[in-house]
Amino acid sequence: GAGGVNFPEKLVHHLNEQESKSENKWMIFDKDVLEMVLEEHNLPKEIKKFMPEKKVSEFQDVIEQLFGLHPNEHKLIKKVSDTILHLSHIGNVVFVGRGSNIITAECKYGLHLRILDSLENRIENIQNYFKLNKVQALKLIQTEDKNRKNYVKKYFNKDINNPLLYSLVINFEAFNTEDVIQMIVTEVQKLKKRISFEAGSK
């Protein structure tokens, strides 16, 4: 809910406006990255339900694998990571969640963002977007925050709140949405110029 639930879509829209002549349009991958994973690795659609951003207890995980109730989670996460890396090499992509900043940490021209906002603003954004009351919105935020934190800890052994995992940490309490978008667009343009310069110097 930081900066509004649809902030990634707004960002991609502005990036495409800035590069209107480019044939390589910017795309966003959130939950739909799973569709790409299933397609790229020829996996059955039923596997999708076993790949949420939430931690399954180790005991439950072992028991279910022993009895063949679902595939090995770490193998599925490896396939997710492989697909995210593949898409990042194509370029002009925005990923949301799934430890994508960690997966692409070694990508030379990546920009890894952490966006923050006050709990009050996040609750209001979630309420407006999903048409929930305040209690429901708070519960959704707490659940999603916990799931993402546990997902990153379990599969990457990282603390999602560590600022060193990000290129930019942006506080929406200090900036409005348009300012943040322009800030990111400017950084992307700098990266693109560096890519062009380095490609031309080879």
Coordinates of C-alpha atoms in Angstrom, one line a residue, residues 20-194:
S20 CA 7.5 6.2 -26.4
K21 CA 9.7 5.5 -29.5
S22 CA 11.2 2.4 -28.1
E23 CA 9.9 -1.0 -29.4
N24 CA 10.9 -2.6 -26.1
K25 CA 8.0 -1.5 -23.9
W26 CA 8.3 -1.7 -20.1
M27 CA 6.3 -4.5 -18.5
I28 CA 5.4 -5.2 -14.9
F29 CA 5.5 -8.7 -13.3
D30 CA 3.8 -9.2 -10.0
K31 CA 1.8 -12.3 -9.3
D32 CA 1.6 -13.0 -13.1
V33 CA 5.3 -13.9 -13.0
L34 CA 4.0 -17.3 -12.0
E35 CA 2.4 -17.7 -15.3
M36 CA 5.7 -17.1 -17.0
V37 CA 7.4 -19.6 -14.7
L38 CA 4.9 -22.3 -15.5
E39 CA 5.2 -21.6 -19.2
E40 CA 9.0 -21.4 -19.3
H41 CA 9.5 -24.6 -17.4
N42 CA 6.6 -26.5 -18.8
L43 CA 5.0 -27.0 -15.4
P44 CA 1.3 -28.0 -14.9
K45 CA -1.0 -25.1 -13.9
E46 CA -1.9 -26.9 -10.7
I47 CA 1.5 -26.1 -9.2
K48 CA 0.7 -22.4 -9.0
K49 CA -1.2 -22.9 -5.8
F50 CA 2.0 -24.1 -4.1
M51 CA 4.0 -21.0 -4.9
P52 CA 2.5 -18.2 -2.7
E53 CA 4.6 -15.6 -0.9
K54 CA 4.0 -17.2 2.4
K55 CA 6.1 -19.5 4.6
V56 CA 5.0 -23.1 5.0
S57 CA 6.3 -24.6 8.2
E58 CA 9.3 -27.0 7.7
F59 CA 7.4 -29.8 9.4
Q60 CA 4.4 -29.5 7.1
D61 CA 6.6 -29.1 4.1
V62 CA 8.5 -32.4 4.8
I63 CA 5.3 -34.3 5.6
E64 CA 3.5 -33.1 2.4
Q65 CA 6.5 -33.9 0.2
L66 CA 6.9 -37.4 1.8
F67 CA 3.3 -38.2 0.9
G68 CA 3.5 -36.5 -2.6
L69 CA 1.1 -33.7 -1.8
H70 CA 3.1 -31.0 -3.5
P71 CA 6.4 -30.6 -5.3
N72 CA 9.7 -29.6 -3.6
E73 CA 9.3 -25.9 -2.7
H74 CA 13.0 -25.0 -3.1
K75 CA 13.0 -26.4 -6.7
L76 CA 10.0 -24.3 -7.5
I77 CA 11.6 -21.2 -6.0
K78 CA 14.7 -21.9 -8.2
K79 CA 12.5 -22.0 -11.3
V80 CA 10.9 -18.6 -10.2
S81 CA 14.4 -17.2 -9.7
D82 CA 15.6 -18.5 -13.1
T83 CA 12.6 -16.9 -14.8
I84 CA 13.0 -13.5 -13.1
L85 CA 16.7 -13.5 -14.1
H86 CA 15.8 -14.5 -17.7
L87 CA 13.3 -11.6 -17.9
S88 CA 15.7 -9.1 -16.3
H89 CA 18.2 -9.9 -19.1
I90 CA 15.6 -9.0 -21.7
G91 CA 15.3 -5.6 -20.0
N92 CA 12.6 -3.0 -19.4
V93 CA 10.9 -5.0 -16.7
V94 CA 9.6 -4.1 -13.2
F95 CA 9.3 -6.9 -10.7
V96 CA 7.2 -6.6 -7.5
G97 CA 8.1 -9.0 -4.6
R98 CA 9.4 -12.6 -4.7
G99 CA 12.9 -11.5 -3.6
S100 CA 13.5 -10.1 -7.1
N101 CA 15.9 -7.5 -5.7
I102 CA 18.0 -10.3 -4.3
I103 CA 17.7 -12.6 -7.3
T104 CA 18.9 -9.7 -9.6
A105 CA 21.4 -8.3 -7.1
E106 CA 24.3 -9.0 -9.5
C107 CA 22.6 -7.5 -12.5
K108 CA 24.8 -4.5 -13.3
Y109 CA 22.0 -2.2 -14.6
G110 CA 19.3 -3.0 -12.1
L111 CA 17.6 -0.5 -9.8
H112 CA 16.3 -2.1 -6.6
L113 CA 13.7 -0.1 -4.8
R114 CA 12.3 -0.2 -1.3
I115 CA 9.2 2.1 -0.9
L116 CA 7.9 3.0 2.5
D117 CA 4.9 4.9 3.9
S118 CA 3.2 5.5 7.2
L119 CA 0.9 2.8 8.4
E120 CA -2.0 5.3 8.3
N121 CA -1.4 6.1 4.6
R122 CA -1.0 2.4 3.8
I123 CA -4.3 1.5 5.5
E124 CA -6.1 4.3 3.7
N125 CA -4.7 3.2 0.3
I126 CA -5.7 -0.4 0.9
Q127 CA -9.1 0.7 2.0
N128 CA -9.7 2.7 -1.1
Y129 CA -8.4 0.2 -3.5
F130 CA -10.0 -3.0 -2.1
K131 CA -13.0 -1.4 -0.6
L132 CA -12.3 -2.7 2.9
N133 CA -12.9 -1.3 6.4
K134 CA -10.0 -0.1 8.5
V135 CA -9.7 -3.4 10.5
Q136 CA -9.7 -5.5 7.3
A137 CA -7.1 -3.3 5.7
L138 CA -4.8 -3.4 8.7
K139 CA -5.1 -7.2 8.8
L140 CA -4.3 -7.5 5.1
I141 CA -1.2 -5.3 5.5
Q142 CA 0.0 -7.2 8.5
T143 CA -0.5 -10.6 6.8
E144 CA 1.2 -9.5 3.5
D145 CA 4.2 -7.9 5.4
K146 CA 4.6 -11.1 7.4
N147 CA 4.4 -13.3 4.4
R148 CA 6.9 -11.3 2.4
K149 CA 9.3 -11.1 5.3
N150 CA 9.1 -14.9 5.9
Y151 CA 9.4 -15.7 2.2
V152 CA 12.7 -13.7 1.8
K153 CA 14.1 -15.1 5.1
K154 CA 13.2 -18.8 4.2
Y155 CA 14.4 -18.9 0.6
F156 CA 17.1 -16.3 0.5
N157 CA 18.2 -16.1 4.2
K158 CA 17.9 -12.3 4.0
D159 CA 16.1 -9.6 6.1
I160 CA 13.7 -7.8 3.8
N161 CA 14.1 -4.7 5.9
N162 CA 17.9 -4.5 5.4
P163 CA 18.4 -1.2 3.5
L164 CA 21.7 -2.6 1.9
L165 CA 19.5 -4.8 -0.3
Y166 CA 18.2 -1.8 -2.2
S167 CA 19.6 0.9 -4.5
L168 CA 17.1 3.4 -3.3
V169 CA 14.9 3.5 -0.2
I170 CA 12.1 6.0 -0.7
N171 CA 9.8 7.4 2.0
F172 CA 6.4 8.5 0.7
E173 CA 5.9 10.5 3.8
A174 CA 8.5 12.9 2.3
F175 CA 7.5 12.9 -1.3
N176 CA 4.3 12.8 -3.4
T177 CA 3.7 10.1 -6.0
E178 CA 4.7 12.2 -9.0
D179 CA 8.0 13.3 -7.3
V180 CA 8.8 9.6 -6.6
I181 CA 8.0 8.6 -10.1
Q182 CA 10.2 11.3 -11.6
M183 CA 13.0 10.4 -9.2
I184 CA 12.9 6.8 -10.4
V185 CA 12.6 7.7 -14.1
T186 CA 15.6 10.0 -13.8
E187 CA 17.7 7.2 -12.2
V188 CA 16.6 4.8 -15.0
Q189 CA 17.6 7.3 -17.7
K190 CA 21.0 7.6 -16.0
L191 CA 21.4 3.9 -16.2
K192 CA 20.4 3.8 -19.8
K193 CA 23.0 6.5 -20.7
R194 CA 25.6 4.5 -18.9

